[in-house]
């Protein structure tokens, strides 16, 4: 697959780049994509939710009334789960929600995501983004030149550029990631995948099995 490389002013540069077939033209593995996204989502959960059972609730050591003779139901503790303020039956307890994937599975899931985006014609290539001082207006103008303003966009950079990162913090629907650090979820959770031309080598390096 060949893609046109655009300048930051939105005009085609005249250069075309051949995308790697093994990364951008592979057959997407839906189940592997599901596992990768689920892994990322569950690993963000703390798993610290907790409730107290009848043995953990404070108080309730004394029997509230005698066993017989009152005409009421027998009760051994005021912290019974049947009572207001009592313990919780089978309530949630802290647990480890982490889901691990092998390196190969992560790479294959990423390849599937890139191939899916390429198949949907949702990839654009851009020459190096250079901003001298952090200005939201400049980066927004670049997106506007590419007709991407208002679209959910993932910008993949080759190297960390503090000026670009700071310029994009306040732009809605724009996510900026390093090509080496992007995840399957990031790739799929956008309408347009905007990749710096030089970042393609990094993507190839990261996704090579």
mmCIF file of C-alpha atoms in Angstrom:
data_model
loop_
_atom_site.group_PDB
_atom_site.id
_atom_site.type_symbol
_atom_site.label_atom_id
_atom_site.label_comp_id
_atom_site.label_asym_id
_atom_site.label_seq_id
_atom_site.Cartn_x
_atom_site.Cartn_y
_atom_site.Cartn_z
ATOM 1 C CA UNK A 1 0.000 0.000 0.000
ATOM 2 C CA UNK A 2 1.315 3.423 -1.001
ATOM 3 C CA UNK A 3 0.358 6.588 0.865
ATOM 4 C CA UNK A 4 0.891 10.242 0.020
ATOM 5 C CA UNK A 5 2.962 12.263 2.483
ATOM 6 C CA UNK A 6 1.385 15.606 3.393
ATOM 7 C CA UNK A 7 3.092 18.802 4.470
ATOM 8 C CA UNK A 8 1.958 20.629 7.588
ATOM 9 C CA UNK A 9 0.159 23.163 5.374
ATOM 10 C CA UNK A 10 -2.081 20.365 4.060
ATOM 11 C CA UNK A 11 -0.506 20.219 0.587
ATOM 12 C CA UNK A 12 0.803 16.855 -0.707
ATOM 13 C CA UNK A 13 4.603 16.839 -0.687
ATOM 14 C CA UNK A 14 4.776 14.767 -3.864
ATOM 15 C CA UNK A 15 6.450 11.893 -2.033
ATOM 16 C CA UNK A 16 4.790 8.535 -1.586
ATOM 17 C CA UNK A 17 5.761 5.900 0.951
ATOM 18 C CA UNK A 18 5.256 2.169 0.622
ATOM 19 C CA UNK A 19 3.834 0.782 3.866
ATOM 20 C CA UNK A 20 5.092 -2.528 5.206
ATOM 21 C CA UNK A 21 2.819 -5.354 4.062
ATOM 22 C CA UNK A 22 3.495 -7.439 7.170
ATOM 23 C CA UNK A 23 2.236 -4.625 9.418
ATOM 24 C CA UNK A 24 -0.361 -2.734 7.407
ATOM 25 C CA UNK A 25 -1.765 -5.488 5.185
ATOM 26 C CA UNK A 26 -2.027 -8.406 7.590
ATOM 27 C CA UNK A 27 -5.292 -10.175 8.304
ATOM 28 C CA UNK A 28 -6.693 -8.650 11.533
ATOM 29 C CA UNK A 29 -7.123 -11.076 14.412
ATOM 30 C CA UNK A 30 -10.293 -9.880 16.139
ATOM 31 C CA UNK A 31 -9.901 -12.066 19.220
ATOM 32 C CA UNK A 32 -6.331 -10.926 19.786
ATOM 33 C CA UNK A 33 -7.456 -7.300 19.481
ATOM 34 C CA UNK A 34 -10.172 -8.004 22.054
ATOM 35 C CA UNK A 35 -7.645 -9.551 24.447
ATOM 36 C CA UNK A 36 -5.232 -6.620 24.097
ATOM 37 C CA UNK A 37 -7.924 -3.983 24.678
ATOM 38 C CA UNK A 38 -9.421 -5.917 27.577
ATOM 39 C CA UNK A 39 -5.972 -6.324 29.116
ATOM 40 C CA UNK A 40 -5.304 -2.578 28.955
ATOM 41 C CA UNK A 41 -8.711 -1.691 30.376
ATOM 42 C CA UNK A 42 -8.575 -4.184 33.268
ATOM 43 C CA UNK A 43 -4.983 -3.290 34.149
ATOM 44 C CA UNK A 44 -6.117 0.293 34.752
ATOM 45 C CA UNK A 45 -8.529 -0.857 37.444
ATOM 46 C CA UNK A 46 -7.323 -0.698 41.046
ATOM 47 C CA UNK A 47 -9.311 -3.675 42.296
ATOM 48 C CA UNK A 48 -9.496 -2.160 45.803
ATOM 49 C CA UNK A 49 -13.278 -2.111 46.213
ATOM 50 C CA UNK A 50 -14.255 -3.715 49.523
ATOM 51 C CA UNK A 51 -17.206 -4.265 51.833
ATOM 52 C CA UNK A 52 -17.315 -5.601 55.400
ATOM 53 C CA UNK A 53 -18.937 -8.914 56.278
ATOM 54 C CA UNK A 54 -20.628 -9.599 59.614
ATOM 55 C CA UNK A 55 -17.329 -10.424 61.329
ATOM 56 C CA UNK A 56 -15.675 -7.183 60.194
ATOM 57 C CA UNK A 57 -18.406 -4.667 61.052
ATOM 58 C CA UNK A 58 -17.740 -2.809 64.314
ATOM 59 C CA UNK A 59 -19.932 -3.765 67.266
ATOM 60 C CA UNK A 60 -22.546 -6.460 67.632
ATOM 61 C CA UNK A 61 -20.702 -8.540 70.224
ATOM 62 C CA UNK A 62 -23.552 -8.568 72.730
ATOM 63 C CA UNK A 63 -26.743 -10.521 72.132
ATOM 64 C CA UNK A 64 -29.428 -7.810 71.778
ATOM 65 C CA UNK A 65 -32.070 -9.683 73.785
ATOM 66 C CA UNK A 66 -32.633 -13.033 75.420
ATOM 67 C CA UNK A 67 -33.225 -16.082 73.294
ATOM 68 C CA UNK A 68 -36.736 -16.948 74.501
ATOM 69 C CA UNK A 69 -39.749 -15.321 76.068
ATOM 70 C CA UNK A 70 -40.117 -12.076 74.053
ATOM 71 C CA UNK A 71 -42.276 -13.431 71.269
ATOM 72 C CA UNK A 72 -39.879 -12.041 68.659
ATOM 73 C CA UNK A 73 -37.396 -13.715 66.366
ATOM 74 C CA UNK A 74 -34.168 -14.909 67.951
ATOM 75 C CA UNK A 75 -31.167 -12.671 67.235
ATOM 76 C CA UNK A 76 -27.516 -13.238 68.080
ATOM 77 C CA UNK A 77 -25.994 -9.958 66.886
ATOM 78 C CA UNK A 78 -27.119 -6.550 65.660
ATOM 79 C CA UNK A 79 -24.585 -6.851 62.829
ATOM 80 C CA UNK A 80 -26.474 -9.642 61.105
ATOM 81 C CA UNK A 81 -26.675 -9.090 57.327
ATOM 82 C CA UNK A 82 -30.446 -8.965 57.734
ATOM 83 C CA UNK A 83 -30.223 -5.830 59.848
ATOM 84 C CA UNK A 84 -29.579 -2.249 58.752
ATOM 85 C CA UNK A 85 -25.948 -1.498 59.515
ATOM 86 C CA UNK A 86 -25.083 -5.170 59.410
ATOM 87 C CA UNK A 87 -22.436 -6.922 57.369
ATOM 88 C CA UNK A 88 -22.677 -7.580 53.641
ATOM 89 C CA UNK A 89 -23.255 -11.084 52.336
ATOM 90 C CA UNK A 90 -20.790 -12.048 49.592
ATOM 91 C CA UNK A 91 -19.861 -8.400 48.973
ATOM 92 C CA UNK A 92 -16.972 -7.378 46.698
ATOM 93 C CA UNK A 93 -13.474 -7.892 48.087
ATOM 94 C CA UNK A 94 -10.074 -6.592 46.908
ATOM 95 C CA UNK A 95 -8.718 -8.684 44.046
ATOM 96 C CA UNK A 96 -5.990 -8.651 41.433
ATOM 97 C CA UNK A 97 -7.521 -7.849 38.032
ATOM 98 C CA UNK A 98 -4.288 -7.820 36.043
ATOM 99 C CA UNK A 99 -4.373 -9.643 32.724
ATOM 100 C CA UNK A 100 -1.017 -10.453 31.150
ATOM 101 C CA UNK A 101 -0.257 -10.861 27.463
ATOM 102 C CA UNK A 102 2.968 -12.140 25.958
ATOM 103 C CA UNK A 103 5.152 -9.767 23.928
ATOM 104 C CA UNK A 104 4.272 -11.647 20.759
ATOM 105 C CA UNK A 105 0.529 -11.317 21.434
ATOM 106 C CA UNK A 106 0.906 -7.560 22.003
ATOM 107 C CA UNK A 107 2.824 -7.151 18.751
ATOM 108 C CA UNK A 108 0.322 -9.213 16.754
ATOM 109 C CA UNK A 109 -2.588 -7.246 18.247
ATOM 110 C CA UNK A 110 -0.881 -3.981 17.284
ATOM 111 C CA UNK A 111 -0.277 -5.274 13.755
ATOM 112 C CA UNK A 112 -3.952 -6.245 13.519
ATOM 113 C CA UNK A 113 -4.971 -2.745 14.627
ATOM 114 C CA UNK A 114 -2.676 -1.045 12.083
ATOM 115 C CA UNK A 115 -3.954 -3.343 9.320
ATOM 116 C CA UNK A 116 -7.552 -2.609 10.284
ATOM 117 C CA UNK A 117 -6.946 1.146 10.048
ATOM 118 C CA UNK A 118 -5.166 0.770 6.710
ATOM 119 C CA UNK A 119 -8.034 -1.336 5.385
ATOM 120 C CA UNK A 120 -10.484 1.403 6.421
ATOM 121 C CA UNK A 121 -8.342 4.122 4.737
ATOM 122 C CA UNK A 122 -7.951 5.882 8.081
ATOM 123 C CA UNK A 123 -4.184 6.465 7.946
ATOM 124 C CA UNK A 124 -2.456 9.706 6.916
ATOM 125 C CA UNK A 125 1.272 10.385 6.675
ATOM 126 C CA UNK A 126 2.734 13.722 7.675
ATOM 127 C CA UNK A 127 6.141 15.314 7.374
ATOM 128 C CA UNK A 128 7.908 16.110 10.639
ATOM 129 C CA UNK A 129 5.858 18.317 12.947
ATOM 130 C CA UNK A 130 8.027 21.185 14.136
ATOM 131 C CA UNK A 131 6.766 23.840 16.535
ATOM 132 C CA UNK A 132 9.318 26.313 17.892
ATOM 133 C CA UNK A 133 7.283 27.428 20.906
ATOM 134 C CA UNK A 134 4.322 25.667 22.540
ATOM 135 C CA UNK A 135 1.266 27.152 20.853
ATOM 136 C CA UNK A 136 -2.054 25.387 20.619
ATOM 137 C CA UNK A 137 -3.030 27.592 17.690
ATOM 138 C CA UNK A 138 -0.157 26.334 15.525
ATOM 139 C CA UNK A 139 -0.892 22.638 16.020
ATOM 140 C CA UNK A 140 -4.622 23.215 15.609
ATOM 141 C CA UNK A 141 -3.930 25.012 12.323
ATOM 142 C CA UNK A 142 -1.968 21.989 11.080
ATOM 143 C CA UNK A 143 -4.945 19.745 11.847
ATOM 144 C CA UNK A 144 -7.254 22.223 10.162
ATOM 145 C CA UNK A 145 -5.051 22.250 7.050
ATOM 146 C CA UNK A 146 -5.398 18.473 6.905
ATOM 147 C CA UNK A 147 -9.196 18.671 7.413
ATOM 148 C CA UNK A 148 -8.853 16.844 10.724
ATOM 149 C CA UNK A 149 -10.281 19.501 13.040
ATOM 150 C CA UNK A 150 -13.154 17.957 14.974
ATOM 151 C CA UNK A 151 -12.098 14.406 14.107
ATOM 152 C CA UNK A 152 -10.803 12.025 16.742
ATOM 153 C CA UNK A 153 -7.126 11.901 15.793
ATOM 154 C CA UNK A 154 -4.135 9.950 17.057
ATOM 155 C CA UNK A 155 -0.812 11.611 16.222
ATOM 156 C CA UNK A 156 2.178 9.259 16.333
ATOM 157 C CA UNK A 157 5.556 10.956 16.757
ATOM 158 C CA UNK A 158 8.992 9.530 16.111
ATOM 159 C CA UNK A 159 10.649 11.315 19.047
ATOM 160 C CA UNK A 160 9.461 13.216 22.083
ATOM 161 C CA UNK A 161 8.885 16.870 21.216
ATOM 162 C CA UNK A 162 7.888 18.800 24.312
ATOM 163 C CA UNK A 163 6.601 21.737 22.259
ATOM 164 C CA UNK A 164 4.268 19.492 20.247
ATOM 165 C CA UNK A 165 3.063 17.659 23.362
ATOM 166 C CA UNK A 166 2.290 20.904 25.184
ATOM 167 C CA UNK A 167 0.648 22.423 22.107
ATOM 168 C CA UNK A 168 -1.739 19.490 21.801
ATOM 169 C CA UNK A 169 -2.804 19.187 25.439
ATOM 170 C CA UNK A 170 -5.761 21.520 25.051
ATOM 171 C CA UNK A 171 -7.000 20.348 21.652
ATOM 172 C CA UNK A 172 -10.137 18.207 21.970
ATOM 173 C CA UNK A 173 -10.222 14.859 20.162
ATOM 174 C CA UNK A 174 -6.427 14.845 19.730
ATOM 175 C CA UNK A 175 -4.197 12.220 21.342
ATOM 176 C CA UNK A 176 -0.416 12.339 20.945
ATOM 177 C CA UNK A 177 1.717 9.253 21.439
ATOM 178 C CA UNK A 178 5.202 8.061 20.610
ATOM 179 C CA UNK A 179 5.153 5.479 17.828
ATOM 180 C CA UNK A 180 7.106 3.082 20.053
ATOM 181 C CA UNK A 181 4.641 3.394 22.952
ATOM 182 C CA UNK A 182 1.241 3.362 21.280
ATOM 183 C CA UNK A 183 -1.187 0.611 22.215
ATOM 184 C CA UNK A 184 -3.809 -1.378 20.351
ATOM 185 C CA UNK A 185 -6.541 0.569 22.147
ATOM 186 C CA UNK A 186 -5.030 3.933 21.153
ATOM 187 C CA UNK A 187 -4.874 2.890 17.499
ATOM 188 C CA UNK A 188 -8.465 1.682 17.377
ATOM 189 C CA UNK A 189 -9.898 4.511 19.470
ATOM 190 C CA UNK A 190 -9.496 7.165 16.773
ATOM 191 C CA UNK A 191 -11.077 8.132 13.474
ATOM 192 C CA UNK A 192 -7.792 9.068 11.805
ATOM 193 C CA UNK A 193 -4.299 7.757 12.461
ATOM 194 C CA UNK A 194 -1.851 10.576 11.682
ATOM 195 C CA UNK A 195 1.724 9.271 11.499
ATOM 196 C CA UNK A 196 4.944 11.203 11.120
ATOM 197 C CA UNK A 197 6.845 9.840 8.126
ATOM 198 C CA UNK A 198 9.963 9.150 10.200
ATOM 199 C CA UNK A 199 7.884 7.247 12.767
ATOM 200 C CA UNK A 200 7.187 4.445 10.276
ATOM 201 C CA UNK A 201 10.652 2.984 10.893
ATOM 202 C CA UNK A 202 9.970 2.954 14.628
ATOM 203 C CA UNK A 203 6.620 1.217 14.075
ATOM 204 C CA UNK A 204 8.338 -1.414 11.933
ATOM 205 C CA UNK A 205 10.974 -1.919 14.623
ATOM 206 C CA UNK A 206 8.412 -2.263 17.420
ATOM 207 C CA UNK A 207 6.078 -4.582 15.498
ATOM 208 C CA UNK A 208 8.706 -6.905 14.028
ATOM 209 C CA UNK A 209 8.233 -10.403 15.426
#
